[in-house]
């Protein structure tokens, strides 16, 4: 386990910024405690100082996961956000997409969101903007990338993809073995 | 009948002869340039177009024929050189090659310049230049020109000096001759030590410092330039910690061990400092984003116009002046007086607002 280098921190913040914008400050600087990011086996974890001190005394081979995993660095040093970060993205998300009850299941199985399944979308969403996907009952289901801007969403035909799927809570069941 | 057959046979035989001769005569537009000293022949004829393009059997065959022709020409020239039998009558025939005219490039890299010695560095710092000394000095005693040092030097042979004055503050019991000998031995030893030190420094520096000069010459390859740039960055008072970086350079400072060992921050280091560093990084990242995002501005404009259009359509039933009415009114309003005034006013907003709104989103 080690702290992130400057380049790694920059990569993580850029990725998070795509979904929550300048609200990352609220993650870094929390009033209820000191939280930090640590890297363990190429995965980025978000944990409190208290937990960090406890985890520091566990040998590296035995440590499975300290704190919440936000994502991992691939072999070519690109940062990939995983669904376990959803709890921290959802409250601070800037652009949200609500999905109709009929196509919730489709999204939870890993498919993209089509125009026919789109319930609501935040105004001013740009194309390829990171969005967090909710059900109509405001339950966060996952996150993705907007395939079309809000303007275009109005004019496009019902079978076009409006949100590219990136992660959903169904992965907790599907990828149980590889998720940390 | 027989005559025809004989003629045919003769013609065939002649053709065969010509074939054989053709194999040793080669026709070329431009003569080749020969450097027989290097066994070199340069063919400046443009190659057939089919030999340049693509790959395949035909190209291979053409190239092979070209090589064969040129080799034939070179060999015929070599046969014209004066030759003799080496090692007596039965030995091999050896041609005497002329001097080579073509300058071959260096085989090994040029020698690196030696780093300056301690004295040379000091002299350069102080601006001391070499005073040219004459090799012969006038000796008053011998009344002739003698060497400055060495065999029969100008001041007389130092080993035959029979007088050694006791200097003012010295011990009267001390042996001056011994002192002179000892001092000479010490001087020689010190000189030798400095010479060896300079050699060692040159040897050590030769393996570490890049031979390339620190300014770009245009003949350096990418790795050399990268190495030189790294040296240049680190040559500041703060060892390159605050140097601005190029957009594509990595943000990490170059490690002293040359990338063999990575060093990280301690796990439980100063968390407050880490937090402030991260906040600063966030602030920097936020500053870099452009203030005006063109696509968003265009989208906003489009949305505004759509809203206006919707409102106008709703109010169309109520008044005659709808969207169309308003559009028709504008050119009517610019009369003779206000026409000249309107023109510059209309052009400016047309560029930004209406033009941007009417433009279809790409």
Short mmCIF file of C-alpha atoms in Angstrom, two decimals:
data_model
loop_
_atom_site.label_atom_id
_atom_site.label_comp_id
_atom_site.label_asym_id
_atom_site.label_seq_id
_atom_site.Cartn_x
_atom_site.Cartn_y
_atom_site.Cartn_z
CA UNK A 1 0.00 0.00 0.00
CA UNK A 2 1.39 3.40 -0.84
CA UNK A 3 0.16 6.93 -1.50
CA UNK A 4 -0.51 7.95 -5.09
CA UNK A 5 2.16 9.80 -7.02
CA UNK A 6 1.36 13.17 -8.53
CA UNK A 7 0.65 11.76 -11.97
CA UNK A 8 -1.60 9.05 -10.55
CA UNK A 9 -3.50 11.56 -8.40
CA UNK A 10 -4.00 13.75 -11.42
CA UNK A 11 -5.38 10.85 -13.43
CA UNK A 12 -7.79 9.87 -10.65
CA UNK A 13 -9.01 13.41 -10.13
CA UNK A 14 -9.52 13.95 -13.82
CA UNK A 15 -11.63 10.84 -14.06
CA UNK A 16 -13.66 11.67 -10.97
CA UNK A 17 -14.04 15.24 -12.19
CA UNK A 18 -15.82 13.99 -15.27
CA UNK A 19 -18.67 12.78 -13.04
CA UNK A 20 -18.71 15.09 -10.08
CA UNK A 21 -16.86 18.17 -11.33
CA UNK A 22 -15.47 20.42 -8.66
CA UNK A 23 -17.23 18.46 -5.88
CA UNK A 24 -14.11 16.37 -5.55
CA UNK A 25 -13.09 18.92 -2.97
CA UNK A 26 -15.83 17.56 -0.75
CA UNK A 27 -14.27 14.13 -0.99
CA UNK A 28 -10.74 15.31 -0.34
CA UNK A 29 -11.54 17.80 2.39
CA UNK A 30 -14.24 16.32 4.60
CA UNK A 31 -15.48 17.98 7.79
CA UNK A 32 -16.05 14.67 9.56
CA UNK A 33 -12.54 13.26 9.32
CA UNK A 34 -9.37 12.96 7.28
CA UNK A 35 -9.83 10.71 4.30
CA UNK A 36 -7.16 9.82 1.82
CA UNK A 37 -6.44 7.77 -1.29
CA UNK A 38 -4.03 4.87 -1.22
CA UNK A 39 -2.83 2.48 -3.89
CA UNK A 40 -2.76 -1.23 -3.15
CA UNK A 41 -1.98 -3.70 -5.94
CA UNK A 42 -2.90 -1.22 -8.70
CA UNK A 43 -6.26 -0.42 -7.13
CA UNK A 44 -7.10 2.97 -5.67
CA UNK A 45 -8.80 2.88 -2.28
CA UNK A 46 -10.52 5.66 -0.37
CA UNK A 47 -10.23 5.29 3.37
CA UNK A 48 -10.25 7.24 6.56
CA UNK A 49 -7.14 7.96 8.56
CA UNK A 50 -8.24 5.65 11.36
CA UNK A 51 -8.65 2.76 8.96
CA UNK A 52 -5.36 3.62 7.31
CA UNK A 53 -3.51 3.28 10.58
CA UNK A 54 -5.09 -0.11 11.19
CA UNK A 55 -4.41 -1.32 7.68
CA UNK A 56 -0.80 -0.22 7.84
CA UNK A 57 -0.03 -2.99 10.28
CA UNK A 58 -1.31 -5.80 8.03
CA UNK A 59 1.25 -7.48 5.77
CA UNK A 60 0.94 -6.69 2.09
CA UNK A 61 0.18 -10.24 0.93
CA UNK A 62 -2.61 -10.72 3.46
CA UNK A 63 -4.30 -7.39 2.89
CA UNK A 64 -7.29 -7.78 0.57
CA UNK A 65 -8.82 -4.31 0.46
CA UNK A 66 -8.44 -1.30 2.74
CA UNK A 67 -11.41 1.04 2.53
CA UNK A 68 -13.54 1.55 -0.58
CA UNK A 69 -12.11 0.70 -3.97
CA UNK A 70 -12.64 3.56 -6.43
CA UNK A 71 -11.07 1.92 -9.41
CA UNK A 72 -7.87 0.48 -10.72
CA UNK A 73 -4.93 1.44 -12.86
CA UNK A 74 -4.58 -0.69 -15.96
CA UNK A 75 -1.27 -1.99 -17.22
CA UNK A 76 -0.83 1.09 -19.37
CA UNK A 77 -1.49 3.34 -16.36
CA UNK A 78 -4.99 4.43 -17.34
CA UNK A 79 -7.45 4.84 -14.50
CA UNK A 80 -10.71 2.92 -14.72
CA UNK A 81 -13.54 3.78 -12.35
CA UNK A 82 -15.44 0.83 -10.92
CA UNK A 83 -18.97 0.48 -9.58
CA UNK A 84 -17.80 0.41 -5.96
CA UNK A 85 -17.24 4.17 -6.26
CA UNK A 86 -20.94 4.74 -6.92
CA UNK A 87 -21.74 5.49 -3.28
CA UNK A 88 -19.42 8.46 -3.45
CA UNK A 89 -20.33 9.61 -6.94
CA UNK A 90 -24.08 9.53 -6.55
CA UNK A 91 -24.56 12.28 -3.97
CA UNK A 92 -22.22 14.67 -5.76
CA UNK A 93 -23.13 13.94 -9.35
CA UNK A 94 -23.56 16.94 -11.61
CA UNK A 95 -25.33 15.31 -14.55
CA UNK A 96 -27.95 12.68 -13.87
CA UNK A 97 -30.01 10.41 -16.04
CA UNK A 98 -33.22 8.75 -14.87
CA UNK A 99 -34.18 5.49 -16.46
CA UNK A 100 -37.74 4.20 -16.93
CA UNK A 101 -38.73 1.14 -14.87
CA UNK A 102 -39.01 -1.01 -17.97
CA UNK A 103 -35.41 -0.68 -19.05
CA UNK A 104 -33.87 -0.68 -15.57
CA UNK A 105 -33.25 -4.38 -15.81
CA UNK A 106 -31.63 -4.00 -19.20
CA UNK A 107 -29.19 -1.48 -17.80
CA UNK A 108 -28.48 -3.68 -14.79
CA UNK A 109 -27.55 -6.48 -17.13
CA UNK A 110 -24.92 -4.32 -18.73
CA UNK A 111 -26.67 -2.89 -21.79
CA UNK A 112 -26.63 0.72 -22.90
CA UNK A 113 -29.60 2.99 -22.27
CA UNK A 114 -31.77 3.61 -25.33
CA UNK A 115 -33.91 6.65 -25.98
CA UNK A 116 -37.01 4.59 -25.32
CA UNK A 117 -35.79 3.84 -21.82
CA UNK A 118 -34.79 7.38 -20.98
CA UNK A 119 -36.96 8.98 -18.33
CA UNK A 120 -35.31 12.28 -17.51
CA UNK A 121 -31.96 13.83 -18.17
CA UNK A 122 -30.31 16.88 -16.65
CA UNK A 123 -30.48 20.00 -18.75
CA UNK A 124 -27.18 21.17 -20.34
CA UNK A 125 -25.65 17.73 -20.54
CA UNK A 126 -22.91 17.84 -23.14
CA UNK A 127 -22.09 14.91 -25.39
CA UNK A 128 -19.67 12.40 -23.86
CA UNK A 129 -20.22 13.87 -20.44
CA UNK A 130 -19.96 11.50 -17.47
CA UNK A 131 -23.42 10.86 -16.01
CA UNK A 132 -24.80 8.91 -13.07
CA UNK A 133 -27.79 6.71 -13.86
CA UNK A 134 -30.75 6.60 -11.44
CA UNK A 135 -34.00 4.73 -11.42
CA UNK A 136 -37.21 6.75 -11.32
CA UNK A 137 -37.24 6.29 -7.56
CA UNK A 138 -33.88 8.08 -7.31
CA UNK A 139 -31.92 4.94 -6.53
CA UNK A 140 -28.46 5.11 -8.11
CA UNK A 141 -28.02 2.25 -10.54
CA UNK A 142 -24.63 2.99 -12.00
CA UNK A 143 -22.81 5.44 -14.18
CA UNK A 144 -21.97 5.96 -17.80
CA UNK A 145 -21.21 8.43 -20.53
CA UNK A 146 -23.83 10.48 -22.33
CA UNK A 147 -23.85 9.49 -25.98
CA UNK A 148 -25.92 12.47 -27.02
CA UNK A 149 -26.33 15.93 -25.57
CA UNK A 150 -29.68 16.86 -24.05
CA UNK A 151 -30.62 18.80 -27.18
CA UNK A 152 -29.94 15.87 -29.43
CA UNK A 153 -31.73 13.46 -27.11
CA UNK A 154 -34.97 15.23 -27.90
CA UNK A 155 -34.63 14.84 -31.64
CA UNK A 156 -33.19 11.35 -31.92
CA UNK A 157 -35.18 8.19 -32.75
CA UNK A 158 -36.29 5.81 -29.96
CA UNK A 159 -33.81 3.05 -30.60
CA UNK A 160 -30.70 5.20 -30.48
CA UNK A 161 -28.29 4.87 -27.60
CA UNK A 162 -28.34 7.86 -25.30
CA UNK A 163 -26.09 6.66 -22.46
CA UNK A 164 -23.15 4.32 -22.82
CA UNK A 165 -22.99 1.87 -19.96
CA UNK A 166 -19.83 1.91 -17.88
CA UNK A 167 -20.72 0.36 -14.54
CA UNK A 168 -23.90 -0.75 -12.80
CA UNK A 169 -24.85 -2.31 -9.49
CA UNK A 170 -25.58 -5.60 -11.20
CA UNK A 171 -21.83 -6.08 -11.37
CA UNK A 172 -21.86 -6.91 -7.69
CA UNK A 173 -23.53 -10.12 -8.66
CA UNK A 174 -21.98 -10.71 -12.06
CA UNK A 175 -18.36 -9.94 -11.22
CA UNK A 176 -18.44 -11.04 -7.62
CA UNK A 177 -15.05 -12.73 -7.86
CA UNK A 178 -13.07 -9.87 -9.33
CA UNK A 179 -14.64 -6.98 -7.47
CA UNK A 180 -12.88 -5.75 -4.34
CA UNK B 1 18.04 -27.03 -99.32
CA UNK B 2 21.43 -27.83 -97.83
CA UNK B 3 22.54 -24.21 -98.29
CA UNK B 4 19.52 -22.97 -96.40
CA UNK B 5 20.22 -25.37 -93.59
CA UNK B 6 23.88 -24.38 -93.49
CA UNK B 7 22.91 -20.72 -93.40
CA UNK B 8 20.47 -21.44 -90.62
CA UNK B 9 23.16 -23.24 -88.66
CA UNK B 10 25.67 -20.40 -89.21
CA UNK B 11 23.09 -17.80 -88.15
CA UNK B 12 22.33 -19.80 -85.01
CA UNK B 13 26.04 -20.10 -84.20
CA UNK B 14 26.53 -16.36 -84.74
CA UNK B 15 23.61 -15.61 -82.53
CA UNK B 16 25.07 -17.79 -79.85
CA UNK B 17 28.38 -15.92 -80.13
CA UNK B 18 26.59 -12.60 -79.91
CA UNK B 19 24.72 -13.89 -76.91
CA UNK B 20 27.97 -14.74 -75.18
CA UNK B 21 29.48 -11.38 -76.08
CA UNK B 22 26.35 -9.61 -74.98
CA UNK B 23 26.81 -11.07 -71.56
CA UNK B 24 30.07 -9.16 -71.15
CA UNK B 25 29.16 -5.92 -72.86
CA UNK B 26 26.68 -3.70 -71.09
CA UNK B 27 24.99 -0.65 -72.55
CA UNK B 28 24.44 2.29 -70.23
CA UNK B 29 23.21 5.82 -70.88
CA UNK B 30 25.50 7.45 -68.37
CA UNK B 31 28.95 6.14 -67.67
CA UNK B 32 29.48 4.71 -64.21
CA UNK B 33 31.77 6.46 -61.77
CA UNK B 34 34.54 4.19 -60.62
CA UNK B 35 36.71 4.27 -57.53
CA UNK B 36 38.82 1.21 -58.12
CA UNK B 37 40.85 1.81 -54.97
CA UNK B 38 37.73 1.02 -52.96
CA UNK B 39 36.32 -1.41 -55.56
CA UNK B 40 33.42 0.99 -55.86
CA UNK B 41 31.24 1.73 -58.90
CA UNK B 42 28.47 4.33 -58.71
CA UNK B 43 25.62 4.10 -61.21
CA UNK B 44 23.80 7.36 -61.69
CA UNK B 45 21.36 6.10 -64.30
CA UNK B 46 17.75 6.34 -63.17
CA UNK B 47 16.49 2.83 -62.45
CA UNK B 48 13.54 1.46 -64.43
CA UNK B 49 10.26 2.54 -62.82
CA UNK B 50 9.15 -1.03 -62.23
CA UNK B 51 12.20 -1.65 -60.09
CA UNK B 52 11.20 1.02 -57.59
CA UNK B 53 7.56 0.31 -57.00
CA UNK B 54 6.10 -2.57 -55.07
CA UNK B 55 7.54 -5.96 -54.37
CA UNK B 56 7.47 -9.16 -56.34
CA UNK B 57 9.18 -11.47 -58.73
CA UNK B 58 9.47 -8.90 -61.48
CA UNK B 59 11.11 -6.35 -59.24
CA UNK B 60 13.52 -8.95 -57.90
CA UNK B 61 14.46 -10.01 -61.42
CA UNK B 62 14.98 -6.41 -62.55
CA UNK B 63 17.13 -5.57 -59.56
CA UNK B 64 19.18 -8.68 -59.98
CA UNK B 65 19.78 -7.88 -63.65
CA UNK B 66 20.81 -4.34 -62.73
CA UNK B 67 23.25 -5.62 -60.11
CA UNK B 68 24.69 -8.10 -62.58
CA UNK B 69 25.24 -5.47 -65.24
CA UNK B 70 26.96 -3.08 -62.89
CA UNK B 71 29.16 -5.80 -61.44
CA UNK B 72 30.13 -6.80 -64.97
CA UNK B 73 31.20 -3.24 -65.76
CA UNK B 74 33.24 -3.00 -62.55
CA UNK B 75 34.95 -6.30 -63.17
CA UNK B 76 35.83 -5.38 -66.75
CA UNK B 77 37.47 -2.22 -65.42
CA UNK B 78 39.37 -4.23 -62.86
CA UNK B 79 40.68 -6.50 -65.59
CA UNK B 80 42.08 -3.44 -67.37
CA UNK B 81 44.32 -2.57 -64.41
CA UNK B 82 48.02 -3.38 -64.51
CA UNK B 83 48.51 -6.75 -62.90
CA UNK B 84 51.38 -9.00 -62.04
CA UNK B 85 51.94 -12.49 -60.83
CA UNK B 86 52.50 -12.55 -57.08
CA UNK B 87 54.92 -15.12 -55.73
CA UNK B 88 56.64 -16.04 -58.92
CA UNK B 89 55.36 -17.51 -62.17
CA UNK B 90 52.79 -19.89 -60.70
CA UNK B 91 51.23 -17.49 -58.19
CA UNK B 92 47.91 -15.71 -58.50
CA UNK B 93 47.41 -12.67 -60.72
CA UNK B 94 47.24 -9.57 -58.52
CA UNK B 95 45.98 -6.24 -59.84
CA UNK B 96 47.51 -3.02 -58.56
CA UNK B 97 44.67 -0.86 -57.36
CA UNK B 98 45.05 2.90 -57.60
CA UNK B 99 44.65 5.17 -54.59
CA UNK B 100 41.04 5.36 -53.34
CA UNK B 101 39.30 8.63 -54.11
CA UNK B 102 36.05 8.15 -52.20
CA UNK B 103 36.27 9.26 -48.56
CA UNK B 104 34.68 6.65 -46.34
CA UNK B 105 32.93 7.86 -43.16
CA UNK B 106 34.38 7.18 -39.72
CA UNK B 107 34.18 3.65 -38.50
CA UNK B 108 34.19 4.45 -34.79
CA UNK B 109 32.78 7.54 -33.07
CA UNK B 110 35.11 10.53 -32.73
CA UNK B 111 37.08 10.79 -29.48
CA UNK B 112 35.40 12.70 -26.71
CA UNK B 113 36.98 15.98 -25.58
CA UNK B 114 38.89 15.64 -22.36
CA UNK B 115 37.35 17.51 -19.38
CA UNK B 116 39.47 20.45 -18.17
CA UNK B 117 41.86 19.89 -15.26
CA UNK B 118 41.60 21.74 -11.96
CA UNK B 119 44.15 24.29 -13.07
CA UNK B 120 42.44 24.81 -16.40
CA UNK B 121 39.13 25.41 -14.65
CA UNK B 122 40.75 27.89 -12.27
CA UNK B 123 42.53 29.66 -15.09
CA UNK B 124 39.33 29.94 -17.09
CA UNK B 125 37.54 31.30 -14.04
CA UNK B 126 40.21 33.92 -13.35
CA UNK B 127 40.84 34.71 -16.96
CA UNK B 128 44.49 33.68 -16.86
CA UNK B 129 45.90 33.10 -20.31
CA UNK B 130 49.06 31.32 -21.31
CA UNK B 131 52.02 33.64 -21.73
CA UNK B 132 54.07 32.49 -24.60
CA UNK B 133 57.63 31.93 -23.36
CA UNK B 134 60.70 31.82 -25.50
CA UNK B 135 62.44 28.46 -25.53
CA UNK B 136 65.94 29.99 -25.14
CA UNK B 137 67.01 32.38 -22.42
CA UNK B 138 70.10 34.57 -22.39
CA UNK B 139 72.57 33.38 -19.76
CA UNK B 140 74.70 36.27 -18.51
CA UNK B 141 77.29 34.04 -16.94
CA UNK B 142 77.89 31.81 -19.93
CA UNK B 143 77.15 34.71 -22.33
CA UNK B 144 75.11 32.63 -24.67
CA UNK B 145 71.56 31.48 -25.32
CA UNK B 146 70.76 28.51 -23.16
CA UNK B 147 67.59 26.48 -22.71
CA UNK B 148 65.01 27.56 -20.19
CA UNK B 149 65.18 24.12 -18.50
CA UNK B 150 66.75 20.80 -19.18
CA UNK B 151 70.28 19.84 -20.30
CA UNK B 152 72.65 22.81 -19.93
CA UNK B 153 69.99 25.13 -18.64
CA UNK B 154 70.44 28.84 -18.24
CA UNK B 155 70.87 29.00 -14.48
CA UNK B 156 73.57 26.39 -14.29
CA UNK B 157 73.31 22.78 -13.21
CA UNK B 158 71.26 22.71 -9.94
CA UNK B 159 72.93 19.52 -8.73
CA UNK B 160 76.34 21.23 -8.92
CA UNK B 161 75.24 24.31 -6.93
CA UNK B 162 77.86 24.60 -4.18
CA UNK B 163 76.16 27.38 -2.23
CA UNK B 164 72.79 27.31 -0.53
CA UNK B 165 71.99 30.41 1.50
CA UNK B 166 70.20 30.05 4.80
CA UNK B 167 66.98 32.11 4.47
CA UNK B 168 66.18 34.79 7.05
CA UNK B 169 63.77 32.98 9.37
CA UNK B 170 65.14 29.47 9.07
CA UNK B 171 66.78 27.26 11.64
CA UNK B 172 70.62 27.75 11.38
CA UNK B 173 71.26 24.05 12.13
CA UNK B 174 69.14 22.83 9.21
CA UNK B 175 70.82 21.27 6.20
CA UNK B 176 69.86 23.51 3.27
CA UNK B 177 70.93 21.08 0.59
CA UNK B 178 68.79 18.40 2.14
CA UNK B 179 65.95 20.82 2.35
CA UNK B 180 66.25 21.71 -1.34
CA UNK B 181 66.35 18.04 -2.32
CA UNK B 182 63.37 17.25 -0.10
CA UNK B 183 61.35 20.10 -1.50
CA UNK B 184 62.08 19.01 -5.04
CA UNK B 185 60.97 15.49 -4.22
CA UNK B 186 57.75 16.83 -2.68
CA UNK B 187 57.06 19.02 -5.72
CA UNK B 188 57.54 16.10 -8.06
CA UNK B 189 55.27 13.90 -5.96
CA UNK B 190 52.56 16.53 -5.79
CA UNK B 191 52.66 17.07 -9.51
CA UNK B 192 52.40 13.37 -10.14
CA UNK B 193 49.45 13.11 -7.77
CA UNK B 194 47.62 15.94 -9.50
CA UNK B 195 48.29 14.45 -12.89
CA UNK B 196 46.82 11.11 -11.80
CA UNK B 197 43.83 12.84 -10.24
CA UNK B 198 43.15 14.71 -13.46
CA UNK B 199 43.37 11.47 -15.40
CA UNK B 200 40.96 9.76 -13.02
CA UNK B 201 38.53 12.65 -13.25
CA UNK B 202 38.69 12.58 -17.03
CA UNK B 203 38.13 8.85 -17.05
CA UNK B 204 35.22 9.06 -14.68
CA UNK B 205 33.64 12.02 -16.43
CA UNK B 206 33.98 10.34 -19.81
CA UNK B 207 31.50 7.64 -18.83
CA UNK B 208 28.92 9.84 -17.07
CA UNK B 209 28.66 13.11 -18.97
CA UNK B 210 27.09 12.95 -22.45
CA UNK B 211 29.57 13.74 -25.18
CA UNK B 212 26.99 15.90 -26.93
CA UNK B 213 27.19 19.66 -26.35
CA UNK B 214 24.38 21.16 -24.31
CA UNK B 215 23.06 23.29 -27.16
CA UNK B 216 21.16 21.51 -29.99
CA UNK B 217 23.26 20.99 -33.09
CA UNK B 218 20.68 19.46 -35.37
CA UNK B 219 22.62 16.20 -35.69
CA UNK B 220 21.46 14.73 -32.43
CA UNK B 221 18.91 11.98 -32.15
CA UNK B 222 15.98 11.92 -29.80
CA UNK B 223 17.63 10.01 -26.95
CA UNK B 224 20.63 12.32 -26.90
CA UNK B 225 18.42 15.39 -26.85
CA UNK B 226 16.35 13.90 -24.05
CA UNK B 227 19.46 13.21 -22.00
CA UNK B 228 20.80 16.70 -22.63
CA UNK B 229 17.44 18.25 -21.75
CA UNK B 230 17.44 16.35 -18.48
CA UNK B 231 20.93 17.61 -17.63
CA UNK B 232 19.91 21.15 -18.54
CA UNK B 233 16.81 20.97 -16.34
CA UNK B 234 18.75 19.77 -13.31
CA UNK B 235 21.43 22.47 -13.66
CA UNK B 236 19.58 25.10 -11.67
CA UNK B 237 20.09 26.23 -8.11
CA UNK B 238 17.15 24.17 -6.89
CA UNK B 239 18.20 21.16 -8.95
CA UNK B 240 15.32 21.46 -11.37
CA UNK B 241 12.47 21.27 -8.89
CA UNK B 242 10.69 24.39 -10.09
CA UNK B 243 11.41 24.26 -13.79
CA UNK B 244 8.34 24.58 -16.03
CA UNK B 245 7.52 21.46 -17.96
CA UNK B 246 6.64 20.93 -21.60
CA UNK B 247 3.05 19.79 -22.17
CA UNK B 248 3.95 16.20 -22.93
CA UNK B 249 6.69 15.70 -20.35
CA UNK B 250 6.09 13.56 -17.31
CA UNK B 251 5.38 15.36 -14.08
CA UNK B 252 7.79 13.37 -11.94
CA UNK B 253 11.25 14.76 -11.28
CA UNK B 254 14.06 12.65 -12.75
CA UNK B 255 15.39 10.34 -10.09
CA UNK B 256 19.04 10.41 -9.10
CA UNK B 257 19.45 6.68 -9.52
CA UNK B 258 18.45 6.98 -13.16
CA UNK B 259 15.10 5.25 -12.88
CA UNK B 260 16.37 2.08 -11.22
CA UNK B 261 14.67 2.66 -7.87
CA UNK B 262 11.30 4.35 -7.42
CA UNK B 263 10.79 6.30 -4.26
CA UNK B 264 7.30 7.05 -2.88
CA UNK B 265 5.91 9.24 -0.17
CA UNK B 266 5.68 7.52 3.23
CA UNK B 267 2.40 5.70 3.85
CA UNK B 268 1.36 7.60 6.98
CA UNK B 269 3.14 10.84 6.22
CA UNK B 270 1.76 14.28 6.90
CA UNK B 271 -1.91 13.82 5.93
CA UNK B 272 -2.73 17.50 6.24
CA UNK B 273 0.04 18.39 3.83
CA UNK B 274 -1.16 15.70 1.44
CA UNK B 275 -4.67 17.11 1.58
CA UNK B 276 -3.51 20.66 0.91
CA UNK B 277 -1.40 19.45 -2.01
CA UNK B 278 -4.39 17.66 -3.49
CA UNK B 279 -6.60 20.71 -3.06
CA UNK B 280 -4.04 22.83 -4.81
CA UNK B 281 -3.85 20.36 -7.65
CA UNK B 282 -7.64 20.48 -7.96
CA UNK B 283 -7.52 24.24 -8.06
CA UNK B 284 -4.92 24.16 -10.81
CA UNK B 285 -6.94 21.66 -12.79
CA UNK B 286 -10.03 23.81 -12.44
CA UNK B 287 -8.19 26.89 -13.64
CA UNK B 288 -7.05 25.22 -16.84
CA UNK B 289 -10.59 24.56 -18.09
CA UNK B 290 -11.69 27.12 -20.69
CA UNK B 291 -14.14 29.66 -19.35
CA UNK B 292 -16.22 29.78 -22.51
CA UNK B 293 -17.22 26.41 -23.88
CA UNK B 294 -18.29 26.94 -27.46
CA UNK B 295 -20.58 23.93 -27.76
CA UNK B 296 -22.38 24.77 -24.58
CA UNK B 297 -22.82 28.36 -25.64
CA UNK B 298 -24.21 27.21 -28.99
CA UNK B 299 -26.56 24.76 -27.29
CA UNK B 300 -27.76 27.45 -24.96
CA UNK B 301 -28.42 29.76 -27.87
CA UNK B 302 -30.28 27.06 -29.74
CA UNK B 303 -32.39 26.34 -26.68
CA UNK B 304 -33.20 30.00 -26.27
CA UNK B 305 -34.26 30.31 -29.88
CA UNK B 306 -36.40 27.22 -29.65
CA UNK B 307 -38.08 28.60 -26.56
CA UNK B 308 -38.69 31.87 -28.38
CA UNK B 309 -40.07 30.02 -31.37
CA UNK B 310 -42.39 28.02 -29.14
CA UNK B 311 -43.60 31.17 -27.44
CA UNK B 312 -44.07 32.92 -30.78
CA UNK B 313 -46.04 29.99 -32.19
CA UNK B 314 -48.29 30.09 -29.21
CA UNK B 315 -48.92 33.77 -29.67
CA UNK B 316 -49.42 33.47 -33.45
CA UNK B 317 -53.13 32.95 -33.12
CA UNK B 318 -53.48 36.08 -31.02
CA UNK B 319 -51.66 38.65 -33.18
CA UNK B 320 -50.82 38.87 -36.86
CA UNK B 321 -47.26 39.71 -36.09
CA UNK B 322 -45.75 36.37 -35.42
CA UNK B 323 -42.30 35.08 -36.18
CA UNK B 324 -42.83 35.87 -39.84
CA UNK B 325 -44.25 39.29 -39.11
CA UNK B 326 -41.33 40.18 -36.94
CA UNK B 327 -38.90 38.93 -39.57
CA UNK B 328 -40.52 41.01 -42.29
CA UNK B 329 -40.50 44.10 -40.19
CA UNK B 330 -36.77 44.31 -39.76
CA UNK B 331 -35.69 45.19 -43.29
CA UNK B 332 -38.66 47.55 -43.52
CA UNK B 333 -37.51 49.43 -40.48
CA UNK B 334 -34.17 50.40 -41.91
CA UNK B 335 -35.22 53.50 -43.80
CA UNK B 336 -33.04 55.96 -45.64
CA UNK B 337 -31.90 57.75 -42.52
CA UNK B 338 -31.30 54.83 -40.29
CA UNK B 339 -30.04 52.52 -42.98
CA UNK B 340 -26.46 53.70 -42.76
CA UNK B 341 -26.60 53.58 -38.98
CA UNK B 342 -28.13 50.14 -38.87
CA UNK B 343 -25.56 48.44 -41.03
CA UNK B 344 -22.63 48.39 -38.60
CA UNK B 345 -24.98 47.60 -35.73
CA UNK B 346 -26.51 44.66 -37.50
CA UNK B 347 -23.24 43.15 -38.59
CA UNK B 348 -21.77 42.75 -35.14
CA UNK B 349 -24.55 40.81 -33.42
CA UNK B 350 -25.19 38.82 -36.58
CA UNK B 351 -21.77 37.31 -36.27
CA UNK B 352 -22.14 36.13 -32.71
CA UNK B 353 -25.76 35.62 -31.85
CA UNK B 354 -27.94 34.90 -34.80
CA UNK B 355 -25.23 33.35 -36.88
CA UNK B 356 -24.29 31.08 -34.03
CA UNK B 357 -27.86 30.17 -33.34
CA UNK B 358 -28.83 29.50 -36.93
CA UNK B 359 -25.80 27.41 -37.53
CA UNK B 360 -26.61 23.72 -37.37
CA UNK B 361 -24.92 21.95 -34.51
CA UNK B 362 -22.09 19.89 -35.92
#
